[in-house]
PDB file of C-alpha atoms and ligand atoms in Angstrom:
ATOM      1  CA  UNK L   1     129.961 174.752  18.371  1.00 60.00           C
ATOM      2  CA  UNK L   2     131.207 175.510  14.368  1.00 76.00           C
ATOM      3  CA  UNK L   3     132.956 172.075  12.835  1.00 87.00           C
ATOM      4  CA  UNK L   4     136.095 171.773  14.141  1.00 93.00           C
ATOM      5  CA  UNK L   5     139.482 171.573  12.069  1.00 96.00           C
ATOM      6  CA  UNK L   6     141.793 168.816  12.962  1.00 98.00           C
ATOM      7  CA  UNK L   7     145.304 169.221  11.647  1.00 98.00           C
ATOM      8  CA  UNK L   8     149.467 168.140  12.544  1.00 98.00           C
ATOM      9  CA  UNK L   9     150.344 170.335  14.617  1.00 98.00           C
ATOM     10  CA  UNK L  10     153.535 172.097  14.219  1.00 98.00           C
ATOM     11  CA  UNK L  11     156.445 174.499  16.449  1.00 98.00           C
ATOM     12  CA  UNK L  12     154.074 177.767  15.801  1.00 98.00           C
ATOM     13  CA  UNK L  13     151.479 175.547  17.896  1.00 98.00           C
ATOM     14  CA  UNK L  14     154.399 174.525  21.023  1.00 98.00           C
ATOM     15  CA  UNK L  15     152.994 177.431  23.654  1.00 98.00           C
ATOM     16  CA  UNK L  16     149.493 177.183  23.370  1.00 98.00           C
ATOM     17  CA  UNK L  17     149.490 173.269  23.465  1.00 98.00           C
ATOM     18  CA  UNK L  18     151.579 173.300  26.371  1.00 98.00           C
ATOM     19  CA  UNK L  19     148.602 175.596  28.386  1.00 98.00           C
ATOM     20  CA  UNK L  20     146.423 174.065  26.688  1.00 98.00           C
ATOM     21  CA  UNK L  21     146.949 170.149  28.066  1.00 98.00           C
ATOM     22  CA  UNK L  22     147.585 172.042  31.966  1.00 97.00           C
ATOM     23  CA  UNK L  23     143.841 173.456  31.310  1.00 97.00           C
ATOM     24  CA  UNK L  24     142.416 169.722  29.641  1.00 98.00           C
ATOM     25  CA  UNK L  25     145.477 167.423  29.720  1.00 97.00           C
ATOM     26  CA  UNK L  26     145.878 164.079  32.431  1.00 95.00           C
ATOM     27  CA  UNK L  27     148.381 165.672  34.154  1.00 95.00           C
ATOM     28  CA  UNK L  28     148.781 163.142  37.522  1.00 93.00           C
ATOM     29  CA  UNK L  29     150.832 160.568  38.299  1.00 90.00           C
ATOM     30  CA  UNK L  30     153.586 161.861  35.351  1.00 91.00           C
ATOM     31  CA  UNK L  31     156.308 163.917  34.295  1.00 90.00           C
ATOM     32  CA  UNK L  32     155.365 167.713  32.971  1.00 94.00           C
ATOM     33  CA  UNK L  33     155.526 168.318  29.801  1.00 96.00           C
ATOM     34  CA  UNK L  34     157.876 170.505  28.118  1.00 97.00           C
ATOM     35  CA  UNK L  35     158.549 172.581  25.207  1.00 98.00           C
ATOM     36  CA  UNK L  36     161.755 171.056  23.941  1.00 98.00           C
ATOM     37  CA  UNK L  37     159.498 167.465  24.328  1.00 97.00           C
ATOM     38  CA  UNK L  38     156.999 168.823  22.016  1.00 98.00           C
ATOM     39  CA  UNK L  39     159.555 170.162  19.250  1.00 98.00           C
ATOM     40  CA  UNK L  40     161.644 166.827  19.721  1.00 97.00           C
ATOM     41  CA  UNK L  41     158.756 164.723  18.834  1.00 97.00           C
ATOM     42  CA  UNK L  42     157.043 167.044  15.995  1.00 98.00           C
ATOM     43  CA  UNK L  43     160.720 166.732  14.217  1.00 98.00           C
ATOM     44  CA  UNK L  44     160.569 162.546  14.446  1.00 97.00           C
ATOM     45  CA  UNK L  45     157.323 162.455  13.193  1.00 97.00           C
ATOM     46  CA  UNK L  46     155.636 165.059  12.470  1.00 96.00           C
ATOM     47  CA  UNK L  47     152.096 163.654  11.438  1.00 96.00           C
ATOM     48  CA  UNK L  48     151.868 162.287  14.652  1.00 97.00           C
ATOM     49  CA  UNK L  49     150.236 165.324  17.035  1.00 98.00           C
ATOM     50  CA  UNK L  50     146.966 166.252  15.583  1.00 98.00           C
ATOM     51  CA  UNK L  51     145.113 169.300  16.814  1.00 98.00           C
ATOM     52  CA  UNK L  52     141.179 170.162  17.009  1.00 98.00           C
ATOM     53  CA  UNK L  53     141.012 173.942  15.780  1.00 98.00           C
ATOM     54  CA  UNK L  54     138.040 176.181  16.175  1.00 96.00           C
ATOM     55  CA  UNK L  55     137.789 179.890  15.826  1.00 94.00           C
ATOM     56  CA  UNK L  56     141.288 179.582  15.905  1.00 94.00           C
ATOM     57  CA  UNK L  57     141.873 177.992  19.389  1.00 97.00           C
ATOM     58  CA  UNK L  58     143.312 174.605  19.922  1.00 98.00           C
ATOM     59  CA  UNK L  59     140.167 172.785  21.969  1.00 98.00           C
ATOM     60  CA  UNK L  60     141.361 169.110  21.305  1.00 98.00           C
ATOM     61  CA  UNK L  61     144.528 167.123  20.553  1.00 98.00           C
ATOM     62  CA  UNK L  62     145.921 163.423  20.293  1.00 98.00           C
ATOM     63  CA  UNK L  63     149.317 161.817  20.221  1.00 98.00           C
ATOM     64  CA  UNK L  64     149.183 158.656  17.652  1.00 97.00           C
ATOM     65  CA  UNK L  65     152.415 157.650  17.932  1.00 97.00           C
ATOM     66  CA  UNK L  66     153.707 154.639  16.057  1.00 97.00           C
ATOM     67  CA  UNK L  67     157.642 153.193  15.706  1.00 96.00           C
ATOM     68  CA  UNK L  68     156.718 150.411  13.216  1.00 96.00           C
ATOM     69  CA  UNK L  69     155.488 147.930  15.828  1.00 96.00           C
ATOM     70  CA  UNK L  70     153.455 149.565  18.161  1.00 97.00           C
ATOM     71  CA  UNK L  71     150.667 151.904  17.927  1.00 98.00           C
ATOM     72  CA  UNK L  72     149.940 154.062  20.987  1.00 98.00           C
ATOM     73  CA  UNK L  73     148.008 157.061  22.225  1.00 98.00           C
ATOM     74  CA  UNK L  74     148.545 159.624  23.848  1.00 97.00           C
ATOM     75  CA  UNK L  75     147.728 162.740  24.855  1.00 98.00           C
ATOM     76  CA  UNK L  76     144.163 162.443  24.004  1.00 98.00           C
ATOM     77  CA  UNK L  77     142.359 165.703  25.934  1.00 98.00           C
ATOM     78  CA  UNK L  78     139.286 168.100  25.283  1.00 98.00           C
ATOM     79  CA  UNK L  79     138.458 171.693  26.683  1.00 98.00           C
ATOM     80  CA  UNK L  80     136.608 171.611  29.148  1.00 98.00           C
ATOM     81  CA  UNK L  81     134.074 173.816  27.247  1.00 97.00           C
ATOM     82  CA  UNK L  82     134.305 171.646  23.851  1.00 97.00           C
ATOM     83  CA  UNK L  83     133.123 168.335  25.835  1.00 98.00           C
ATOM     84  CA  UNK L  84     130.838 165.875  25.351  1.00 97.00           C
ATOM     85  CA  UNK L  85     129.981 166.217  21.750  1.00 97.00           C
ATOM     86  CA  UNK L  86     132.230 163.794  20.348  1.00 97.00           C
ATOM     87  CA  UNK L  87     135.529 165.753  19.756  1.00 98.00           C
ATOM     88  CA  UNK L  88     136.954 162.874  21.673  1.00 98.00           C
ATOM     89  CA  UNK L  89     135.367 160.302  19.757  1.00 97.00           C
ATOM     90  CA  UNK L  90     136.569 162.184  16.359  1.00 97.00           C
ATOM     91  CA  UNK L  91     140.532 162.670  17.444  1.00 98.00           C
ATOM     92  CA  UNK L  92     140.062 158.962  18.178  1.00 98.00           C
ATOM     93  CA  UNK L  93     138.858 157.847  15.445  1.00 97.00           C
ATOM     94  CA  UNK L  94     141.232 159.945  13.247  1.00 97.00           C
ATOM     95  CA  UNK L  95     144.120 158.142  14.895  1.00 97.00           C
ATOM     96  CA  UNK L  96     142.912 154.741  14.486  1.00 98.00           C
ATOM     97  CA  UNK L  97     142.119 155.454  10.722  1.00 97.00           C
ATOM     98  CA  UNK L  98     146.318 156.465  10.664  1.00 97.00           C
ATOM     99  CA  UNK L  99     147.620 153.694  12.129  1.00 98.00           C
ATOM    100  CA  UNK L 100     145.106 151.077  10.202  1.00 98.00           C
ATOM    101  CA  UNK L 101     146.609 152.651   7.139  1.00 97.00           C
ATOM    102  CA  UNK L 102     150.415 152.358   9.039  1.00 97.00           C
ATOM    103  CA  UNK L 103     149.681 148.827   8.987  1.00 97.00           C
ATOM    104  CA  UNK L 104     148.805 148.184  12.709  1.00 98.00           C
ATOM    105  CA  UNK L 105     146.490 146.056  13.846  1.00 97.00           C
ATOM    106  CA  UNK L 106     146.374 146.873  17.471  1.00 98.00           C
ATOM    107  CA  UNK L 107     146.169 150.449  19.580  1.00 98.00           C
ATOM    108  CA  UNK L 108     146.784 150.648  22.972  1.00 98.00           C
ATOM    109  CA  UNK L 109     146.881 153.621  25.607  1.00 97.00           C
ATOM    110  CA  UNK L 110     148.001 154.916  29.020  1.00 95.00           C
ATOM    111  CA  UNK L 111     145.027 155.474  31.665  1.00 95.00           C
ATOM    112  CA  UNK L 112     145.174 156.178  35.240  1.00 95.00           C
ATOM    113  CA  UNK L 113     143.415 154.198  37.392  1.00 93.00           C
ATOM    114  CA  UNK L 114     140.877 156.997  38.745  1.00 93.00           C
ATOM    115  CA  UNK L 115     140.572 158.782  35.887  1.00 95.00           C
ATOM    116  CA  UNK L 116     136.802 158.375  34.966  1.00 95.00           C
ATOM    117  CA  UNK L 117     136.312 160.338  32.365  1.00 94.00           C
ATOM    118  CA  UNK L 118     139.132 158.580  30.150  1.00 94.00           C
ATOM    119  CA  UNK L 119     137.933 155.482  30.841  1.00 96.00           C
ATOM    120  CA  UNK L 120     134.605 156.634  29.914  1.00 97.00           C
ATOM    121  CA  UNK L 121     135.874 157.507  26.988  1.00 97.00           C
ATOM    122  CA  UNK L 122     137.893 154.218  25.724  1.00 97.00           C
ATOM    123  CA  UNK L 123     135.295 151.447  26.813  1.00 97.00           C
ATOM    124  CA  UNK L 124     133.290 154.017  24.368  1.00 97.00           C
ATOM    125  CA  UNK L 125     135.004 153.418  22.061  1.00 97.00           C
ATOM    126  CA  UNK L 126     135.932 149.768  22.287  1.00 97.00           C
ATOM    127  CA  UNK L 127     138.907 149.862  24.163  1.00 97.00           C
ATOM    128  CA  UNK L 128     139.442 147.514  27.287  1.00 97.00           C
ATOM    129  CA  UNK L 129     141.617 147.162  29.699  1.00 96.00           C
ATOM    130  CA  UNK L 130     144.766 144.591  30.345  1.00 96.00           C
ATOM    131  CA  UNK L 131     144.729 143.059  33.763  1.00 94.00           C
ATOM    132  CA  UNK L 132     147.318 140.510  33.317  1.00 97.00           C
ATOM    133  CA  UNK L 133     149.705 143.474  32.276  1.00 96.00           C
ATOM    134  CA  UNK L 134     151.681 146.241  34.479  1.00 94.00           C
ATOM    135  CA  UNK L 135     153.855 148.758  33.174  1.00 94.00           C
ATOM    136  CA  UNK L 136     157.320 148.692  34.140  1.00 96.00           C
ATOM    137  CA  UNK L 137     159.229 151.541  34.156  1.00 95.00           C
ATOM    138  CA  UNK L 138     163.104 153.126  34.902  1.00 96.00           C
ATOM    139  CA  UNK L 139     163.910 156.380  34.370  1.00 92.00           C
ATOM    140  CA  UNK L 140     166.684 157.479  32.245  1.00 93.00           C
ATOM    141  CA  UNK L 141     169.135 160.283  32.910  1.00 86.00           C
TER     142      UNK L 141
HETATM  143  C1  COA E   1     138.547 162.684  27.906  1.00 77.16           C
HETATM  144  C2  COA E   1     137.950 163.123  27.209  1.00 77.16           C
HETATM  145  C3  COA E   1     139.069 163.545  26.265  1.00 77.16           C
HETATM  146  C4  COA E   1     136.539 163.132  25.909  1.00 77.16           C
HETATM  147  O1  COA E   1     136.511 163.611  25.096  1.00 77.16           O
HETATM  148  P1  COA E   1     134.851 164.771  24.873  1.00 77.16           P
HETATM  149  O2  COA E   1     135.053 165.352  23.730  1.00 77.16           O
HETATM  150  O3  COA E   1     134.253 164.875  25.743  1.00 77.16           O
HETATM  151  O4  COA E   1     134.252 162.369  24.557  1.00 77.16           O
HETATM  152  P2  COA E   1     133.318 162.537  22.825  1.00 77.16           P
HETATM  153  O5  COA E   1     132.323 163.976  23.334  1.00 77.16           O
HETATM  154  O6  COA E   1     133.396 162.314  21.904  1.00 77.16           O
HETATM  155  O7  COA E   1     132.667 161.558  23.730  1.00 77.16           O
HETATM  156  C5  COA E   1     132.622 160.008  23.565  1.00 77.16           C
HETATM  157  C6  COA E   1     131.915 158.664  24.776  1.00 77.16           C
HETATM  158  O8  COA E   1     132.668 158.837  25.479  1.00 77.16           O
HETATM  159  C7  COA E   1     132.165 158.743  26.894  1.00 77.16           C
HETATM  160  N1  COA E   1     132.265 160.314  27.924  1.00 77.16           N
HETATM  161  C8  COA E   1     133.152 161.004  27.820  1.00 77.16           C
HETATM  162  N2  COA E   1     132.918 161.846  28.719  1.00 77.16           N
HETATM  163  C9  COA E   1     132.086 161.501  29.454  1.00 77.16           C
HETATM  164  C10 COA E   1     131.385 162.220  30.636  1.00 77.16           C
HETATM  165  N3  COA E   1     131.853 163.031  31.251  1.00 77.16           N
HETATM  166  N4  COA E   1     130.649 160.716  31.262  1.00 77.16           N
HETATM  167  C11 COA E   1     130.407 159.469  30.725  1.00 77.16           C
HETATM  168  N5  COA E   1     130.441 158.811  30.097  1.00 77.16           N
HETATM  169  C12 COA E   1     131.686 160.176  28.492  1.00 77.16           C
HETATM  170  C13 COA E   1     130.247 158.814  25.917  1.00 77.16           C
HETATM  171  O9  COA E   1     129.885 157.352  26.189  1.00 77.16           O
HETATM  172  C14 COA E   1     130.167 159.384  24.736  1.00 77.16           C
HETATM  173  O10 COA E   1     129.350 159.391  23.751  1.00 77.16           O
HETATM  174  P3  COA E   1     127.904 159.899  23.870  1.00 77.16           P
HETATM  175  O11 COA E   1     128.729 161.193  24.342  1.00 77.16           O
HETATM  176  O12 COA E   1     127.566 159.316  23.028  1.00 77.16           O
HETATM  177  O13 COA E   1     127.696 159.069  25.184  1.00 77.16           O
HETATM  178  C15 COA E   1     138.104 164.798  27.564  1.00 77.16           C
HETATM  179  O14 COA E   1     137.129 164.435  28.639  1.00 77.16           O
HETATM  180  C16 COA E   1     139.305 165.215  28.252  1.00 77.16           C
HETATM  181  O15 COA E   1     139.956 165.897  27.623  1.00 77.16           O
HETATM  182  N6  COA E   1     139.298 164.909  29.617  1.00 77.16           N
HETATM  183  C17 COA E   1     140.058 164.809  30.201  1.00 77.16           C
HETATM  184  C18 COA E   1     141.750 164.197  30.296  1.00 77.16           C
HETATM  185  C19 COA E   1     141.863 162.555  29.993  1.00 77.16           C
HETATM  186  O16 COA E   1     141.668 162.244  30.909  1.00 77.16           O
HETATM  187  N7  COA E   1     141.960 162.032  28.561  1.00 77.16           N
HETATM  188  C20 COA E   1     141.964 160.597  28.343  1.00 77.16           C
HETATM  189  C21 COA E   1     143.716 160.177  29.048  1.00 77.16           C
HETATM  190  S1  COA E   1     143.764 158.558  29.405  1.00 77.16           S
END
């Protein structure tokens, strides 16, 4: 594999990203992605959504969400053809460096209980599950 380029996503990537996530992302037990949501996110924090590009194609993604209080990683995904070559780890190192530069002292991610691949990379990168917390959610209209 030649070297992937990591860069912030732009609005020109939105459709490609939606297709990429359908194929490569963790998609169970969550609302579907939408172009509007991705555009809103890019507008709010243009540096947060990072893609890995190889030969002009998106092969990896991650969102480093930072609101000044919490550092939250989501939409970490690597294309099935590009997995197990260190790209997921590279994306995580990139977002952790960004969070550190912004002043964050802790980073978290949501991982589905049944997602063995997800759990493998978080564990390898030094993350551990919290047993004494559960996420409480309420849909907003
Ligand atoms: C999880 C995911 C992003 C990993 O991407 P990747 O580029 O293959 O990961 P890396 O090659 O950087 O792997 C880093 C480490 O994670 C662990 N790991 C990754 N894939 C693994 C696998 N299939 N089996 C066991 N360990 C694995 C290993 O410890 C690996 O280090 P090593 O290769 O030196 O042993 C990718 O599998 C993916 O997109 N999965 C579907 C989406 C998803 O579940 N995302 C996470 C949401 S919480």
